[in-house]
Coordinates of C-alpha atoms and ligand atoms in Angstrom, one line a residue:
M1 CA 120.3 104.0 88.6
S2 CA 120.1 102.3 91.4
E3 CA 121.9 105.1 93.3
R4 CA 119.3 108.0 92.0
K5 CA 116.5 105.3 93.3
T6 CA 117.9 105.2 96.7
S7 CA 118.9 109.0 96.7
Y8 CA 116.4 109.9 99.1
L9 CA 116.5 107.2 101.6
R10 CA 118.1 107.7 104.7
S11 CA 121.3 105.7 104.7
V12 CA 121.2 104.5 108.3
L13 CA 118.1 102.3 106.3
D14 CA 120.6 100.1 104.9
S15 CA 122.5 99.3 108.2
I16 CA 119.2 98.5 110.1
P17 CA 118.1 95.2 109.8
A18 CA 114.2 94.4 108.9
Y19 CA 112.2 93.3 112.0
R20 CA 112.3 89.3 112.3
P21 CA 108.7 87.7 113.8
G22 CA 109.0 84.5 115.1
R23 CA 107.7 81.9 112.5
R24 CA 105.5 79.3 112.6
V25 CA 107.0 75.6 111.0
V26 CA 105.3 72.6 110.1
G27 CA 106.5 69.2 111.0
P28 CA 106.0 66.0 109.0
D29 CA 103.5 64.6 111.3
G30 CA 101.5 68.0 111.0
R31 CA 103.1 69.5 114.2
S32 CA 103.0 73.2 114.7
A33 CA 104.5 74.8 117.8
K34 CA 105.5 77.8 117.8
L35 CA 107.8 78.8 120.6
S36 CA 109.6 81.8 118.9
S37 CA 107.8 84.9 120.0
N38 CA 107.2 84.2 123.7
E39 CA 103.1 84.3 122.9
S40 CA 100.5 83.2 125.7
P41 CA 99.7 79.5 124.5
F42 CA 95.8 80.3 125.4
G43 CA 93.4 81.8 123.0
P44 CA 91.1 85.1 124.3
L45 CA 88.4 84.3 127.7
P46 CA 85.5 84.5 126.3
S47 CA 84.7 87.5 128.4
V48 CA 87.3 89.1 126.1
R49 CA 86.1 88.0 123.2
A50 CA 82.8 89.1 123.9
A51 CA 83.9 92.8 124.6
V52 CA 85.7 92.6 121.2
A53 CA 82.8 91.8 119.6
D54 CA 80.5 94.6 121.1
A55 CA 83.0 97.0 120.4
A56 CA 83.1 96.1 116.8
A57 CA 80.1 97.5 116.4
D58 CA 81.3 101.1 115.8
L59 CA 84.3 100.2 113.5
N60 CA 83.2 103.1 111.2
R61 CA 84.2 105.9 114.1
Y62 CA 88.0 106.6 115.2
P63 CA 88.8 105.5 118.7
D64 CA 89.0 107.1 121.5
P65 CA 92.1 109.0 121.1
A66 CA 92.8 109.2 125.0
A67 CA 91.8 106.2 125.7
T68 CA 90.0 107.6 128.9
E69 CA 88.7 104.1 130.1
L70 CA 91.7 102.3 129.4
T71 CA 93.8 105.1 131.1
A72 CA 91.6 104.9 133.8
A73 CA 91.2 101.4 134.2
L74 CA 95.4 100.8 134.1
A75 CA 95.7 103.6 137.0
R76 CA 93.2 101.9 139.0
R77 CA 95.1 98.7 138.8
F78 CA 98.7 100.3 139.5
E79 CA 97.2 102.7 142.1
V80 CA 98.6 105.7 139.9
P81 CA 97.2 109.1 139.0
E82 CA 95.6 109.1 135.3
D83 CA 98.3 111.5 133.9
H84 CA 101.2 108.8 135.0
V85 CA 100.0 106.6 132.4
A86 CA 100.6 106.4 128.6
L87 CA 99.8 103.8 125.9
G88 CA 100.9 102.8 122.6
A89 CA 100.7 100.2 120.1
G90 CA 102.1 97.6 121.4
S91 CA 105.2 98.2 124.1
V92 CA 107.5 98.4 120.9
G93 CA 105.2 100.9 120.0
V94 CA 105.9 103.0 123.5
L95 CA 109.6 102.4 122.9
Q96 CA 109.4 104.3 119.3
Q97 CA 107.5 106.8 121.0
L98 CA 109.9 107.3 124.1
L99 CA 112.8 107.5 121.4
E100 CA 111.2 110.0 119.5
T101 CA 110.7 111.8 123.0
V102 CA 114.7 112.0 123.0
A103 CA 116.4 111.2 120.1
E104 CA 118.5 114.0 118.1
P105 CA 121.7 113.4 116.2
G106 CA 124.4 112.9 118.5
V107 CA 121.9 111.6 121.7
E108 CA 123.2 108.0 122.8
V109 CA 120.7 105.4 124.2
A110 CA 122.2 102.9 126.0
Y111 CA 120.8 99.2 126.8
A112 CA 122.5 95.2 127.5
W113 CA 123.3 93.2 124.9
R114 CA 122.1 90.6 124.6
S115 CA 118.5 92.3 124.7
F116 CA 115.3 92.5 122.8
E117 CA 115.9 92.5 119.5
A118 CA 113.9 95.9 118.9
Y119 CA 116.6 98.3 120.6
P120 CA 118.8 98.6 118.2
L121 CA 116.6 98.5 115.5
L122 CA 114.5 101.5 116.9
V123 CA 117.3 103.6 118.4
G124 CA 119.0 103.3 115.0
L125 CA 115.9 104.4 113.1
S126 CA 115.1 107.2 115.2
G127 CA 119.0 108.4 114.9
A128 CA 120.3 108.3 118.2
V129 CA 123.6 106.6 119.0
P130 CA 123.3 103.0 120.2
V131 CA 125.4 102.0 123.0
Q132 CA 125.7 98.4 123.5
V133 CA 127.1 97.1 126.9
P134 CA 127.7 93.3 127.0
L135 CA 126.3 91.1 129.6
R136 CA 128.2 89.8 132.5
G137 CA 127.6 86.1 131.5
E138 CA 124.0 85.7 131.0
T139 CA 122.3 88.9 133.3
H140 CA 123.0 93.0 132.9
D141 CA 126.1 94.1 133.8
L142 CA 124.6 97.3 135.9
E143 CA 127.7 98.6 136.7
A144 CA 129.2 98.5 133.1
L145 CA 125.3 100.2 131.9
A146 CA 126.3 102.8 134.6
A147 CA 129.6 103.6 133.5
A148 CA 128.8 103.8 129.9
V149 CA 126.2 106.6 130.4
T150 CA 127.8 110.1 129.3
D151 CA 126.4 113.8 128.7
R152 CA 125.4 112.5 125.8
T153 CA 123.0 109.5 126.9
R154 CA 119.6 110.6 127.3
L155 CA 117.7 106.9 127.7
L156 CA 118.8 103.8 129.1
F157 CA 116.6 100.5 128.8
V158 CA 116.8 97.5 131.0
C159 CA 114.9 94.7 130.4
N160 CA 114.2 93.0 133.8
P161 CA 113.8 90.3 133.1
N162 CA 115.9 89.9 129.7
N163 CA 114.9 89.0 126.9
P164 CA 116.2 86.4 125.5
T165 CA 118.4 84.9 128.7
G166 CA 115.5 84.9 131.0
T167 CA 117.6 86.8 134.1
A168 CA 115.8 89.1 136.3
M169 CA 117.9 91.6 138.5
R170 CA 116.6 91.8 142.0
E171 CA 115.8 95.2 144.1
D172 CA 119.2 95.9 145.5
E173 CA 121.3 95.4 142.6
L174 CA 118.8 97.7 140.7
T175 CA 118.1 100.4 143.4
A176 CA 121.6 101.1 143.4
F177 CA 121.7 101.0 139.9
L178 CA 119.1 103.7 139.6
D179 CA 120.7 105.6 142.5
A180 CA 123.9 105.7 140.1
V181 CA 122.1 107.1 136.9
P182 CA 122.6 110.9 137.1
D183 CA 119.1 112.6 136.5
H184 CA 119.9 113.8 132.8
V185 CA 119.4 109.9 131.7
L186 CA 115.6 108.5 131.8
V187 CA 115.9 104.7 132.8
V188 CA 112.8 102.5 131.5
L189 CA 112.8 99.5 132.8
D190 CA 111.1 97.3 130.0
E191 CA 109.1 95.1 132.4
A192 CA 107.5 92.8 129.1
Y193 CA 107.8 89.7 131.5
R194 CA 106.9 90.8 134.8
E195 CA 103.8 88.7 135.4
Y196 CA 106.2 85.6 135.3
V197 CA 108.5 86.8 138.0
R198 CA 108.0 84.7 140.9
D199 CA 111.5 85.6 142.9
P200 CA 110.7 88.1 145.6
R201 CA 113.8 89.6 145.4
V202 CA 113.2 91.2 141.8
P203 CA 110.9 94.1 142.1
D204 CA 108.0 95.6 141.0
G205 CA 108.9 98.7 138.9
V206 CA 105.7 100.3 139.5
R207 CA 107.2 100.8 142.9
L208 CA 110.7 102.1 142.3
Y209 CA 109.5 104.9 139.4
R210 CA 107.4 106.4 142.3
D211 CA 110.1 108.6 144.0
R212 CA 112.4 109.1 141.3
P213 CA 111.5 111.3 138.2
N214 CA 113.6 109.5 135.7
V215 CA 112.6 106.1 135.6
A216 CA 109.5 105.0 134.1
V217 CA 108.1 101.3 133.5
L218 CA 107.4 99.4 130.4
R219 CA 104.6 97.1 130.2
T220 CA 102.4 95.2 128.0
F221 CA 99.2 93.2 126.9
S222 CA 100.6 91.1 124.9
K223 CA 102.0 88.3 126.9
A224 CA 100.4 87.5 130.6
Y225 CA 97.7 89.0 128.9
G226 CA 97.4 87.4 125.7
L227 CA 96.6 90.2 123.5
A228 CA 99.8 90.2 121.2
A229 CA 97.7 90.6 118.1
L230 CA 95.5 93.5 119.3
R231 CA 98.9 95.8 120.4
V232 CA 98.3 97.6 123.5
G233 CA 101.4 98.7 125.8
F234 CA 101.8 101.1 127.8
L235 CA 104.2 103.3 130.1
V236 CA 103.6 104.3 133.5
G237 CA 106.0 107.2 134.4
H238 CA 106.3 110.5 135.9
P239 CA 103.2 113.3 134.3
H240 CA 106.5 115.1 132.7
V241 CA 107.7 111.4 130.8
A242 CA 103.9 110.3 130.7
E243 CA 102.9 113.4 128.1
A244 CA 105.5 113.5 126.4
V245 CA 105.0 110.1 125.2
R246 CA 101.6 110.3 124.8
K247 CA 102.5 113.4 122.4
T248 CA 104.7 111.0 120.4
M249 CA 102.0 108.5 119.7
V250 CA 100.6 108.5 116.2
P251 CA 97.2 109.5 116.5
F252 CA 94.7 106.5 117.2
A253 CA 97.6 104.3 117.2
V254 CA 95.6 102.1 119.8
N255 CA 92.4 100.9 118.2
H256 CA 89.5 100.7 119.6
L257 CA 89.1 97.0 119.9
A258 CA 92.0 96.8 121.6
Q259 CA 90.9 99.3 124.0
A260 CA 88.4 97.3 124.8
A261 CA 89.8 94.0 125.0
A262 CA 92.5 95.7 127.3
V263 CA 90.0 96.8 129.7
A264 CA 88.0 93.5 129.5
S265 CA 91.2 91.9 130.4
L266 CA 91.8 94.1 133.2
A267 CA 88.1 93.2 134.8
A268 CA 89.5 89.3 134.0
E269 CA 92.7 89.8 135.7
Q270 CA 91.9 86.9 138.1
E271 CA 91.6 84.5 135.7
L272 CA 94.0 85.5 133.4
L273 CA 97.0 85.2 136.1
E274 CA 95.7 81.7 136.9
R275 CA 96.8 81.0 133.4
V276 CA 100.1 82.7 134.1
E277 CA 100.5 80.4 137.2
E278 CA 100.0 77.4 134.4
T279 CA 103.0 78.4 132.4
V280 CA 105.5 79.3 135.1
K281 CA 104.4 75.6 136.5
E282 CA 105.4 74.3 132.6
R283 CA 108.6 76.4 132.7
E284 CA 109.8 75.4 135.8
R285 CA 109.2 71.6 134.5
V286 CA 110.4 72.3 131.0
R287 CA 113.9 73.9 132.8
G288 CA 114.2 70.9 135.3
A289 CA 113.7 68.4 132.5
L290 CA 116.6 70.0 130.4
L291 CA 119.1 70.5 133.9
A292 CA 118.3 66.8 134.3
D293 CA 119.3 65.8 130.6
G294 CA 122.6 67.8 131.0
W295 CA 121.5 71.3 129.5
T296 CA 122.8 74.4 131.1
V297 CA 119.6 76.7 131.4
P298 CA 119.8 79.9 133.3
E299 CA 117.4 80.6 136.0
T300 CA 114.1 82.3 134.2
E301 CA 112.2 84.7 135.2
A302 CA 109.7 84.8 132.0
N303 CA 107.8 82.4 129.9
F304 CA 110.7 81.0 128.3
V305 CA 114.1 79.4 128.5
W306 CA 117.4 80.2 126.9
L307 CA 120.4 77.9 125.8
R308 CA 123.6 79.1 124.6
L309 CA 124.4 76.7 121.7
G310 CA 127.2 78.7 120.4
E311 CA 128.3 77.4 116.7
D312 CA 125.5 74.7 117.3
T313 CA 122.7 77.3 117.4
L314 CA 121.5 77.1 113.9
D315 CA 121.8 73.6 113.8
F316 CA 119.8 73.0 116.9
A317 CA 117.0 75.3 115.6
A318 CA 117.0 72.9 112.0
A319 CA 116.3 70.1 114.2
C320 CA 113.7 71.9 116.0
E321 CA 111.8 72.7 112.9
R322 CA 112.1 69.1 111.5
A323 CA 110.0 68.4 114.5
G324 CA 107.6 71.3 113.7
I325 CA 108.4 73.6 116.3
A326 CA 109.6 76.7 115.3
I327 CA 112.0 78.8 118.0
R328 CA 114.3 81.8 118.2
P329 CA 117.8 81.3 117.3
F330 CA 120.6 83.7 117.6
A331 CA 123.2 82.6 115.5
G332 CA 126.5 81.7 117.2
E333 CA 124.5 82.7 120.4
G334 CA 121.6 80.4 121.4
A335 CA 118.0 79.9 121.5
R336 CA 115.3 81.2 122.6
V337 CA 112.3 78.9 123.5
S338 CA 108.8 80.2 124.7
I339 CA 107.3 78.0 127.0
G340 CA 103.8 76.8 125.4
A341 CA 101.3 74.5 125.9
P342 CA 102.1 71.2 127.9
E343 CA 102.2 69.0 124.6
D344 CA 104.5 71.4 122.8
N345 CA 106.9 71.9 125.5
D346 CA 107.0 67.8 125.5
A347 CA 107.4 68.1 121.8
F348 CA 110.2 70.4 122.5
L349 CA 111.7 68.3 125.5
E350 CA 111.9 65.9 123.1
V351 CA 114.1 67.2 120.2
A352 CA 116.9 68.7 123.1
R353 CA 116.9 65.2 124.4
A354 CA 117.4 63.6 121.1
Y355 CA 120.3 66.2 120.3
P356 CA 123.4 64.7 120.4
R357 CA 125.2 67.6 121.7
R358 CA 124.4 69.8 125.2
N359 CA 125.5 73.4 125.8
Ligands
PMP428 N1 109.9 94.2 125.6 C1 110.4 93.2 125.6 C2 111.2 92.7 126.4 C3 109.4 91.8 124.6 O1 110.5 90.7 124.8 C4 108.8 92.3 123.9 C5 108.2 91.3 122.7 N2 109.1 90.6 122.4 C6 107.9 93.9 123.9 C7 108.7 94.2 125.1 C8 107.2 94.0 122.5 O2 106.0 93.6 123.2 P1 104.8 94.2 122.2 O3 105.2 95.6 121.6 O4 103.8 93.2 121.7 O5 104.3 95.0 123.6

């Protein structure tokens, strides 16, 4: 019976776990700090809220499929031609579109591991072969990643800063890597956390892609711009890449409210980046406090910290949950903790300080 029931499903689905979204938990005192999804702790700006409310008047109409206004605003913002921009429903949507442009049986897609959880999931779903290259310590091993390229490789994801370790690659390392990757491979620099980077040695991918036809950059409105619920991500790449990514988008994937909110966010960018600055200050405060308490925390350029806890990971996450704090544990490896509002960060630091073991 069960065999018949599942015979029409692709067998690859059996080996693909469902995406695990960050959870919300509630502590005994009613505290509910969600530090599990690297979201912005700030609610939408009044101007963004107003733009969404205005756009709601047209909910009976399909959205502009080409997202004309948003595409033009992004092109202006990044000083690129409009045909270098492609959109998707969040940057995971763009990742899926990218895979749709390259994936065929036997095609390899390589990325560092551990990195963003959606990579193996989406590569597996696409039917391509995932090739995972272990991190060296907490950072990308770019030499090993370049060495993993074969004739069958078509796509490489490079997450900079890396989720979940927070580490970021410098320009000299990254350009040497890009120069070493052959032209038959498209390199996608996933810069979901770019706005939180403060180390001047870490390059902006939008500068690096310009004279490299096989390099593209992935960004999102979900983190620094605080629009996670609305699902807007985009790619900046050369026209042949951007066009392919537009072709593989589900029609109307970026809805009308999302387009309006993203345009309003770009118009209010200075205000949003001031909020990012507060998160960066909190990040330094949290990391400093953890270091002072004897924890080992890699330098982070993102809006989260990484604690390599090994076998203690789930126990530590449970201690956080008991205090009403959701973090993101990776069993047997470590925990990623987002930087939230100061009071939530304080609550987390209290749990970490009381925890009987250090990493
Ligand atoms: N890339 C990285 C590295 C991420 O961490 C995330 C979100 N966790 C994404 C892409 C996807 O974000 P979104 O789909 O919300 O744009």
